[in-house]
Every structure is written in C-alpha cells, then in structure tokens.
Short mmCIF file of C-alpha atoms and ligand atoms in Angstrom, two decimals:
data_model
loop_
_atom_site.label_atom_id
_atom_site.label_comp_id
_atom_site.label_asym_id
_atom_site.label_seq_id
_atom_site.Cartn_x
_atom_site.Cartn_y
_atom_site.Cartn_z
CA UNK A 523 -125.51 77.26 24.94
CA UNK A 524 -124.54 80.82 24.00
CA UNK A 525 -121.90 82.26 26.28
CA UNK A 526 -123.13 84.36 29.17
CA UNK A 527 -123.17 88.14 28.62
CA UNK A 528 -122.93 90.51 31.56
CA UNK A 529 -123.87 94.15 30.94
CA UNK A 530 -121.64 96.39 33.08
CA UNK A 531 -123.04 99.72 31.83
CA UNK A 532 -120.88 101.10 29.04
CA UNK A 533 -119.44 97.68 28.29
CA UNK A 534 -120.48 94.03 28.19
CA UNK A 535 -118.34 91.10 29.33
CA UNK A 536 -118.43 87.65 27.72
CA UNK A 537 -116.39 84.71 29.00
CA UNK A 538 -114.88 82.09 26.66
CA UNK A 539 -116.15 84.16 23.75
CA UNK A 540 -116.24 82.84 20.17
CA UNK A 541 -114.38 85.06 17.70
CA UNK A 542 -115.34 83.42 14.37
CA UNK A 543 -117.76 86.24 13.55
CA UNK A 544 -115.29 88.87 14.71
CA UNK A 545 -112.50 88.25 12.20
CA UNK A 546 -113.00 88.54 8.46
CA UNK A 547 -110.88 85.43 7.76
CA UNK A 548 -113.64 83.66 9.74
CA UNK A 549 -111.22 81.62 11.80
CA UNK A 550 -112.75 79.75 14.69
CA UNK A 551 -110.93 80.92 17.84
CA UNK A 552 -111.95 81.89 21.34
CA UNK A 553 -110.96 84.58 23.83
CA UNK A 554 -110.78 83.93 27.57
CA UNK A 555 -112.69 87.19 28.06
CA UNK A 556 -114.24 89.59 25.57
CA UNK A 557 -115.34 93.11 26.43
CA UNK A 558 -117.63 94.97 24.03
CA UNK A 559 -116.90 98.62 24.74
CA UNK A 560 -119.55 101.22 24.02
CA UNK A 561 -118.18 103.95 26.31
CA UNK A 562 -114.43 104.62 26.16
CA UNK A 563 -114.61 106.46 29.50
CA UNK A 564 -115.20 103.06 31.14
CA UNK A 565 -111.86 101.66 29.96
CA UNK A 566 -109.95 102.51 33.18
CA UNK A 567 -112.58 100.74 35.30
CA UNK A 568 -112.52 97.66 33.07
CA UNK A 569 -108.73 97.51 32.83
CA UNK A 570 -108.47 97.77 36.61
CA UNK A 571 -110.22 94.45 37.30
CA UNK A 572 -107.44 92.17 38.60
CA UNK A 573 -108.39 89.45 36.09
CA UNK A 574 -108.03 91.95 33.25
CA UNK A 575 -105.08 93.88 34.65
CA UNK A 576 -102.87 90.82 34.68
CA UNK A 577 -104.04 89.42 31.37
CA UNK A 578 -102.82 90.01 27.82
CA UNK A 579 -104.84 92.57 25.88
CA UNK A 580 -105.92 92.55 22.28
CA UNK A 581 -107.87 95.43 20.75
CA UNK A 582 -110.27 94.42 18.03
CA UNK A 583 -112.12 96.55 15.50
CA UNK A 584 -113.77 94.53 12.76
CA UNK A 585 -110.99 91.94 12.81
CA UNK A 586 -110.24 92.65 9.16
CA UNK A 587 -106.48 92.58 9.54
CA UNK A 588 -105.89 89.65 11.84
CA UNK A 589 -105.12 85.94 11.67
CA UNK A 590 -105.74 83.86 14.80
CA UNK A 591 -103.55 80.75 14.84
CA UNK A 592 -105.03 79.66 18.17
CA UNK A 593 -107.29 80.78 21.02
CA UNK A 594 -106.42 84.10 22.67
CA UNK A 595 -105.56 83.61 26.32
CA UNK A 596 -106.37 87.10 27.51
CA UNK A 597 -108.86 89.94 27.19
CA UNK A 598 -110.14 91.08 23.82
CA UNK A 599 -111.37 94.67 23.77
CA UNK A 600 -113.95 95.02 21.00
CA UNK A 601 -114.29 98.74 20.35
CA UNK A 602 -117.90 99.61 19.58
CA UNK A 603 -117.84 103.32 20.44
CA UNK A 604 -119.58 105.74 18.07
CA UNK A 605 -119.48 109.47 17.36
CA UNK A 606 -118.17 112.03 14.88
CA UNK A 607 -117.47 115.58 16.01
CA UNK A 608 -116.55 118.43 13.69
CA UNK A 609 -114.35 120.60 15.88
CA UNK A 610 -113.70 123.42 13.46
CA UNK A 611 -114.64 124.11 9.90
CA UNK A 612 -113.41 126.51 7.25
CA UNK A 613 -111.17 125.72 4.30
CA UNK A 614 -110.42 122.57 6.21
CA UNK A 615 -112.11 120.77 9.08
CA UNK A 616 -110.80 119.11 12.23
CA UNK A 617 -112.91 116.06 12.83
CA UNK A 618 -112.69 113.77 15.87
CA UNK A 619 -114.05 110.27 15.31
CA UNK A 620 -114.70 107.51 17.85
CA UNK A 621 -112.54 104.41 17.36
CA UNK A 622 -115.49 102.05 16.83
CA UNK A 623 -116.96 103.87 13.82
CA UNK A 624 -116.74 101.88 10.57
CA UNK A 625 -114.03 103.32 8.34
CA UNK A 626 -116.04 103.11 5.13
CA UNK A 627 -119.09 104.79 6.73
CA UNK A 628 -116.84 107.63 7.85
CA UNK A 629 -115.26 108.04 4.39
CA UNK A 630 -118.72 108.21 2.78
CA UNK A 631 -119.86 110.73 5.42
CA UNK A 632 -116.85 112.99 4.69
CA UNK A 633 -117.58 112.91 0.96
CA UNK A 634 -121.25 113.69 1.63
CA UNK A 635 -120.20 116.70 3.73
CA UNK A 636 -118.00 117.96 0.89
CA UNK A 637 -114.58 117.20 2.41
CA UNK A 638 -111.78 115.91 0.20
CA UNK A 639 -108.88 113.58 0.87
CA UNK A 640 -110.26 110.19 1.79
CA UNK A 641 -111.79 109.32 -1.61
CA UNK A 642 -109.00 106.87 -2.55
CA UNK A 643 -109.47 105.06 0.76
CA UNK A 644 -113.14 104.16 0.28
CA UNK A 645 -114.33 100.58 0.84
CA UNK A 646 -111.41 99.54 3.05
CA UNK A 647 -112.82 97.20 5.71
CA UNK A 648 -112.24 97.90 9.40
CA UNK A 649 -112.78 100.59 11.99
CA UNK A 650 -111.53 104.16 12.36
CA UNK A 651 -109.50 103.18 15.43
CA UNK A 652 -107.65 100.52 13.46
CA UNK A 653 -106.84 102.82 10.52
CA UNK A 654 -103.75 104.51 12.03
CA UNK A 655 -102.35 101.27 13.49
CA UNK A 656 -101.28 99.87 10.13
CA UNK A 657 -101.56 103.24 8.35
CA UNK A 658 -104.14 101.94 5.87
CA UNK A 659 -103.46 102.84 2.28
CA UNK A 660 -104.69 102.26 -1.24
CA UNK A 661 -104.46 103.84 -4.70
CA UNK A 662 -101.47 106.01 -3.87
CA UNK A 663 -102.81 107.46 -0.58
CA UNK A 664 -102.24 106.65 3.06
CA UNK A 665 -104.41 107.68 6.00
CA UNK A 666 -101.40 109.17 7.83
CA UNK A 667 -101.54 112.22 5.58
CA UNK A 668 -104.83 113.26 7.21
CA UNK A 669 -104.25 112.20 10.82
CA UNK A 670 -103.56 115.13 13.13
CA UNK A 671 -103.47 113.07 16.31
CA UNK A 672 -104.59 109.85 17.92
CA UNK A 673 -106.22 109.68 21.34
CA UNK A 674 -105.55 106.51 23.29
CA UNK A 675 -105.60 104.94 26.70
CA UNK A 676 -101.97 104.23 27.60
CA UNK A 677 -102.03 101.00 29.60
CA UNK A 678 -98.48 101.55 30.81
CA UNK A 679 -98.94 105.10 32.12
CA UNK A 680 -102.60 104.46 32.97
CA UNK A 681 -103.84 107.69 31.48
CA UNK A 682 -105.39 109.16 28.35
CA UNK A 683 -102.73 110.37 25.93
CA UNK A 684 -102.90 112.39 22.73
CA UNK A 685 -100.23 111.25 20.30
CA UNK A 686 -99.49 113.83 17.65
CA UNK A 687 -98.74 112.97 14.03
CA UNK A 688 -94.96 112.85 14.48
CA UNK A 689 -95.15 110.67 17.60
CA UNK A 690 -97.29 108.14 15.69
CA UNK A 691 -94.21 107.41 13.48
CA UNK A 692 -96.22 106.50 10.41
CA UNK A 693 -94.59 104.54 7.59
CA UNK A 694 -95.79 102.12 4.90
CA UNK A 695 -98.35 99.89 6.69
CA UNK A 696 -96.60 100.75 9.93
CA UNK A 697 -96.77 103.02 12.99
CA UNK A 698 -95.71 103.34 16.62
CA UNK A 699 -98.71 101.19 17.57
CA UNK A 700 -97.33 98.16 15.74
CA UNK A 701 -94.05 98.45 17.65
CA UNK A 702 -95.66 98.57 21.10
CA UNK A 703 -98.46 96.02 20.77
CA UNK A 704 -100.89 96.00 23.67
CA UNK A 705 -99.73 99.33 25.08
CA UNK A 706 -102.26 101.71 23.54
CA UNK A 707 -106.01 101.34 23.23
CA UNK A 708 -106.98 103.84 20.53
CA UNK A 709 -110.17 105.62 21.55
CA UNK A 710 -110.48 108.33 18.87
CA UNK A 711 -108.71 109.69 15.81
CA UNK A 712 -108.55 113.37 14.92
CA UNK A 713 -108.41 114.12 11.18
CA UNK A 714 -107.80 117.34 9.27
CA UNK A 715 -109.62 117.30 5.94
CA UNK A 716 -109.54 120.07 3.36
CA UNK A 717 -112.53 121.24 1.32
CA UNK A 718 -110.47 120.78 -1.80
CA UNK A 719 -107.08 119.41 -2.82
CA UNK A 720 -105.45 117.98 -5.94
CA UNK A 721 -106.93 114.57 -6.71
CA UNK A 722 -104.69 111.52 -6.94
CA UNK A 723 -105.87 109.66 -10.03
CA UNK A 724 -102.64 108.51 -11.66
CA UNK A 725 -102.43 105.27 -9.71
CA UNK A 726 -103.44 101.70 -10.51
CA UNK A 727 -106.11 102.34 -13.11
CA UNK A 728 -108.12 105.24 -11.62
CA UNK A 729 -107.67 107.50 -14.67
CA UNK A 730 -108.72 104.67 -16.98
CA UNK A 731 -111.77 103.92 -14.82
CA UNK A 732 -112.80 107.62 -14.80
CA UNK A 733 -112.55 107.62 -18.59
CA UNK A 734 -114.76 104.49 -18.73
CA UNK A 735 -117.25 106.34 -16.51
CA UNK A 736 -117.23 109.25 -18.99
CA UNK A 737 -115.92 111.72 -16.36
CA UNK A 738 -113.38 114.27 -17.56
CA UNK A 739 -113.50 116.77 -14.66
CA UNK A 740 -113.52 114.51 -11.63
CA UNK A 741 -114.68 115.58 -8.17
CA UNK A 742 -113.68 113.55 -5.07
CA UNK A 743 -116.88 111.50 -5.23
CA UNK A 744 -116.10 110.49 -8.84
CA UNK A 745 -112.70 109.24 -7.73
CA UNK A 746 -114.37 107.35 -4.87
CA UNK A 747 -116.78 105.74 -7.35
CA UNK A 748 -113.87 104.72 -9.60
CA UNK A 749 -112.05 103.17 -6.61
CA UNK A 750 -115.23 101.30 -5.58
CA UNK A 751 -115.48 99.86 -9.10
CA UNK A 752 -111.79 98.87 -9.16
CA UNK A 753 -111.82 97.33 -5.68
CA UNK A 754 -115.05 95.45 -6.31
CA UNK A 755 -113.59 93.96 -9.48
CA UNK A 756 -110.19 93.10 -8.06
CA UNK A 757 -110.59 92.19 -4.41
CA UNK A 758 -112.77 89.41 -3.00
CA UNK A 759 -115.56 90.69 -0.71
CA UNK A 760 -115.05 89.48 2.90
CA UNK A 761 -118.86 89.22 3.21
CA UNK A 762 -118.75 86.52 0.50
CA UNK A 763 -115.42 84.76 1.14
CA UNK A 764 -113.28 85.02 4.28
CA UNK A 765 -110.19 87.17 3.72
CA UNK A 766 -108.15 89.95 5.31
CA UNK A 767 -107.36 92.06 2.24
CA UNK A 768 -103.69 92.02 1.29
CA UNK A 769 -102.08 89.29 3.34
CA UNK A 770 -98.53 90.33 2.37
CA UNK A 771 -96.84 93.72 2.31
CA UNK A 772 -95.12 94.88 -0.84
CA UNK A 773 -91.47 94.35 0.17
CA UNK A 774 -89.13 97.33 0.08
CA UNK A 775 -85.75 96.21 -1.23
CA UNK A 776 -82.44 97.97 -1.84
CA UNK A 777 -81.67 99.42 -5.28
CA UNK A 778 -79.17 96.70 -6.27
CA UNK A 779 -81.66 93.89 -5.68
CA UNK A 780 -84.48 95.86 -7.34
CA UNK A 781 -82.34 96.47 -10.43
CA UNK A 782 -81.37 92.80 -10.64
CA UNK A 783 -85.00 91.72 -10.22
CA UNK A 784 -86.24 94.15 -12.86
CA UNK A 785 -83.52 93.02 -15.31
CA UNK A 786 -84.49 89.40 -14.87
CA UNK A 787 -88.26 89.98 -14.64
CA UNK A 788 -89.20 93.00 -16.80
CA UNK A 789 -92.91 92.58 -15.92
CA UNK A 790 -92.37 93.09 -12.18
CA UNK A 791 -94.16 96.27 -11.00
CA UNK A 792 -91.90 98.43 -8.83
CA UNK A 793 -92.22 101.86 -7.20
CA UNK A 794 -89.23 104.02 -6.23
CA UNK A 795 -89.25 105.19 -2.63
CA UNK A 796 -88.19 108.63 -1.35
CA UNK A 797 -85.17 107.02 0.40
CA UNK A 798 -83.86 105.57 -2.87
CA UNK A 799 -85.00 102.01 -2.18
CA UNK A 800 -87.69 100.30 -4.21
CA UNK A 801 -91.07 98.80 -3.33
CA UNK A 802 -91.80 95.76 -5.49
CA UNK A 803 -95.12 94.04 -6.15
CA UNK A 804 -95.68 91.04 -3.91
CA UNK A 805 -98.79 90.11 -5.93
CA UNK A 806 -96.74 89.86 -9.12
CA UNK A 807 -94.14 87.59 -7.52
CA UNK A 808 -96.77 85.39 -5.86
CA UNK A 809 -98.56 84.98 -9.17
CA UNK A 810 -95.29 84.29 -11.01
CA UNK A 811 -94.42 81.67 -8.38
CA UNK A 812 -97.65 79.90 -9.32
CA UNK A 813 -99.73 80.53 -6.19
CA UNK A 814 -102.60 82.62 -7.57
CA UNK A 815 -105.76 80.55 -7.15
CA UNK A 816 -103.76 77.81 -5.35
CA UNK A 817 -105.71 75.90 -2.74
CA UNK A 818 -104.89 73.41 -0.02
CA UNK A 819 -108.09 72.19 1.62
CA UNK A 820 -110.09 75.29 2.50
CA UNK A 821 -107.03 77.55 2.72
CA UNK A 822 -106.20 79.34 -0.52
CA UNK A 823 -104.81 82.28 -2.42
CA UNK A 824 -107.53 84.23 -4.19
CA UNK A 825 -107.83 83.66 -7.93
CA UNK A 826 -108.75 87.36 -8.26
CA UNK A 827 -105.77 88.91 -6.49
CA UNK A 828 -102.58 87.09 -5.55
CA UNK A 829 -102.03 89.12 -2.35
CA UNK A 830 -105.20 87.86 -0.73
CA UNK A 831 -105.28 84.76 1.46
CA UNK A 832 -108.81 83.29 1.51
CA UNK A 833 -110.79 80.88 3.65
CA UNK A 834 -112.97 78.80 1.34
CA UNK A 835 -115.01 77.51 4.27
CA UNK A 836 -113.59 75.85 7.34
CA UNK A 837 -109.85 76.47 7.17
CA UNK A 838 -108.28 76.72 10.63
CA UNK A 839 -105.84 79.43 11.63
CA UNK A 840 -102.84 77.06 11.54
CA UNK A 841 -103.87 75.80 8.07
CA UNK A 842 -104.08 79.38 6.74
CA UNK A 843 -100.75 80.25 8.33
CA UNK A 844 -99.12 77.09 6.88
CA UNK A 845 -100.28 78.15 3.41
CA UNK A 846 -99.01 81.70 3.94
CA UNK A 847 -95.60 80.29 4.92
CA UNK A 848 -95.59 78.06 1.85
CA UNK A 849 -96.14 81.16 -0.31
CA UNK A 850 -93.37 83.02 1.52
CA UNK A 851 -90.95 80.11 0.98
CA UNK A 852 -91.95 79.82 -2.67
CA UNK A 853 -91.38 83.51 -3.36
CA UNK A 854 -88.09 83.48 -1.46
CA UNK A 855 -86.92 80.46 -3.43
CA UNK A 856 -87.75 82.03 -6.78
CA UNK A 857 -86.88 85.70 -6.21
CA UNK A 858 -84.69 85.80 -3.08
CA UNK A 859 -87.17 88.24 -1.51
CA UNK A 860 -88.57 87.70 1.98
CA UNK A 861 -92.28 88.52 2.17
CA UNK A 862 -93.83 89.71 5.40
CA UNK A 863 -97.44 89.25 6.44
CA UNK A 864 -99.44 92.46 6.59
CA UNK A 865 -102.08 91.39 9.16
CA UNK A 866 -101.29 90.82 12.78
CA UNK A 867 -100.78 87.11 13.44
CA UNK A 868 -102.20 86.29 16.88
CA UNK A 869 -100.81 83.11 18.40
CA UNK A 870 -98.03 80.77 17.40
CA UNK A 871 -96.25 81.50 14.15
N1 EPU B 913 -100.69 91.99 -9.78
C1 EPU B 913 -100.38 90.71 -10.21
N2 EPU B 913 -101.21 89.69 -9.83
C2 EPU B 913 -102.32 89.87 -9.08
C3 EPU B 913 -102.63 91.18 -8.64
C4 EPU B 913 -101.80 92.22 -8.99
O1 EPU B 913 -99.41 90.48 -10.90
O2 EPU B 913 -103.01 88.88 -8.79
C5 EPU B 913 -99.81 93.10 -10.16
C6 EPU B 913 -100.60 94.15 -10.93
O3 EPU B 913 -100.57 93.88 -12.29
C7 EPU B 913 -99.91 95.44 -10.57
C8 EPU B 913 -99.27 95.17 -9.22
O4 EPU B 913 -99.34 93.76 -9.00
O5 EPU B 913 -98.88 95.71 -11.49
C9 EPU B 913 -99.98 95.94 -8.11
O6 EPU B 913 -101.32 95.49 -7.96
P1 EPU B 913 -102.46 96.37 -7.27
O7 EPU B 913 -102.58 97.67 -7.95
O8 EPU B 913 -103.67 95.52 -7.16
O9 EPU B 913 -101.90 96.75 -5.85
P2 EPU B 913 -101.06 95.97 -4.74
O10 EPU B 913 -99.74 96.63 -4.63
O11 EPU B 913 -101.05 94.52 -5.01
C10 EPU B 913 -101.81 97.57 -2.83
C11 EPU B 913 -102.35 97.47 -1.44
C12 EPU B 913 -103.85 97.19 -1.44
C13 EPU B 913 -104.55 98.30 -2.22
C14 EPU B 913 -103.95 98.30 -3.64
C15 EPU B 913 -104.55 99.36 -4.53
C16 EPU B 913 -100.51 96.60 -0.09
C17 EPU B 913 -99.97 95.45 0.67
N3 EPU B 913 -101.66 96.41 -0.70
O12 EPU B 913 -101.91 96.29 -3.42
O13 EPU B 913 -104.28 97.27 -0.08
O14 EPU B 913 -105.94 98.13 -2.26
O15 EPU B 913 -102.53 98.54 -3.56
O16 EPU B 913 -103.90 100.55 -4.36
O17 EPU B 913 -99.89 97.67 -0.11
C18 EPU B 913 -104.74 95.98 1.86
O18 EPU B 913 -103.79 96.56 2.40
O19 EPU B 913 -105.44 95.12 2.48
C19 EPU B 913 -105.04 96.25 0.47
C20 EPU B 913 -105.98 95.59 -0.20
#
C-alpha cells in the first residue's frame, strides 16, 4: 500500500516515506516523516508541530549528493518551491531563485536570457537551494563567485535570515551550512550575474572541445555546450546508473607531501592553491590504486570516472559505504593521503 499523503496546503506530509526515488544513488531508505514543501512561508508552521520540533531535520533537494546508510529517524524536508525573480537588471542582474528550482534548468534559463557566468556549471544535478551548501563547482568555476546572499529559515533563532556572501564562508566544496548541519533551511539564493565576463576555457579540456566544435570565438553558450559534451562523455548519467557525482573530494595537501607525491608519481594531476598548498587528483590515485571499474556485488566504482561511486542495481547504503571505505583505505595505503567523501553520509559511518 502506498504511504498515506496528507495535503496541509503549501506542503504535504507522508509518514514512513520511501526515499529510494529521492536519492540519485537509489538507496532504499525510509524517513519517519517526509514533508514536500511547495510554499516556504509555511515552514514555521510545519516546524512548530511538536512531532517535528523535537525531531532531527534533513533538507533534501534532488538527493544528488547524499548517501543513506540507514533509515532517517526524523523529518525530511523536500524542497519543491519554484520561482525566479529578476530584481534588477543592467550590466549585471540580481536574481532571486527559489530553493526547489532545478539547478540545470536555472543555468539554461540564465544563458537563454543572455547572462554569463554559470556556463561551466551546466548539467550539475541537484537543486538551487543545495548549490551553496557544498559550493558546487566544475571546470574551474565555483557557484560561490556568483552568490550574493542566501535566504534561509534559521531553526535555532526561529526566523528568516539573509546570510551574505562572507557569512556563508565558502571554500572548496564547503560552506557554513556544512558546519552547522540541520540549522538552516535554505529557501532562496540570490545571484549576481553579469551580461559579459571573461570566459574560463583553459580547464580540463574545454579549449580542446571548443576546437573540435569548430568554435574560435566562443560565447557563454558555446562553453556550456562544450561542458555538456565533456560531462556526458566522462560522467555516468544518474538517470541511467545510480550515482552521486564525485564521491570523493580532491584532497588538499601541504607542499612537502605534494612535492614528494609528484616526484614519485609524475602523472598525478595537481593544482596549486592560493594558500600555497596543493590540491591533488583523487580520481588519479583511485585509478592508480586499481579501483576504477571495481565492483563488489552491486556497489562499484564507475569504469568511466574513478571518482564516482555507482549502484549497479540493488546495492544497500552500508554496502556502498563499505566499498567507499575500501577505496579510502587503498588510497591511504598506497599514497599516504586520506580521502574524504564529498556527499553527506546520512546514518552510521
Ligand atoms: N582522472 C583519472 N582517472 C579517472 C578520471 C580522471 O586519472 O578516472 C584524472 C584526469 O586525467 C585528470 C584529473 O584526474 O588529470 C582530473 O579529472 P577531471 O578533470 O575529470 O576532474 P576531477 O578533479 O576528477 C572535478 C570535480 C567534478 C567536476 C570536474 C570537472 C571534485 C571532487 N570533482 O573532478 O565535480 O565535474 O572536476 O571540472 O572536485 C562533483 O563534484 O560531483 C563533480 C562531478
């Protein structure tokens, strides 16, 4: 029997809700209570129910950056709010976007409207509200660069707050929101996008792809097309095989270790950081440790990209997590580098 749905006007409540279709790793898990939120203004009412007030909270967008290792004993807030508002327009626009909008739809909309900036971030799965949490990034760009502020419901102060760029404390795949899990429910993100800016095409094959496309004076939509082609070739599509994009962050190591690693492994890709440290390629190390395409039951590492953990069918959360740990141990054993998962791991780890 499908679980009972109760429409509360602005949101719907579902008890003992299945989450398998709400996380892109397609892990079978359940939430004690799930609230589908269509109107962010109803959040205070919902969060005031005693059963919700005293429960753990988990905010869910498309579940494209999450691994459930068990059921979630608490309330899942599935943000399904919609709306894009251009607040001012000139050489650059301020655009406020509801948290539940799909990120890729928004990127395509901005390009269609003639705004620049988000072209390198096309085709990233997930919602707009999730984008600032892990500061999504690809092809040499990060979303933080374009975020003016984030609007959220602060569950501690019980009020709407606007967190400006500096307060969000953005860093590589990191922000304030990751350090205070459960505190903020992001309701909207305010972006500033220019009409034109220098394109970033020198990263990870974009220039080569533009050349293959026969484009010598690229516009933002050309760069977006090149990124779509690169991503489609390199990364497995979550609609075809369960995955959460990069499962590991590229570790940032100190200069001494980076130099030693590069001496011993000349093929290892590495990027110098502004603080003098060095970001090294997790994918390269995972492949060199022999895990690319490795499979244990239905849990595996993609044979297309070594950073991507995949669910070949019916892998459970604990099976996927066990494989991830095996990869982390393997890389640590071979390179002395500790990998960290990029997605949020919900449950025992
Ligand atoms: N590489 C391998 N084996 C592989 C894949 C890559 O050795 O199986 C090597 C490549 O040869 C290259 C280096 O690793 O020298 C980097 O590869 P790539 O350009 O694919 O980028 P990445 O550092 O592995 C990051 C992001 C991706 C983003 C790409 C493209 C992280 C954790 N991941 O991956 O983001 O799409 O750059 O810019 O920073 C995500 O976060 O979910 C994600 C997919």
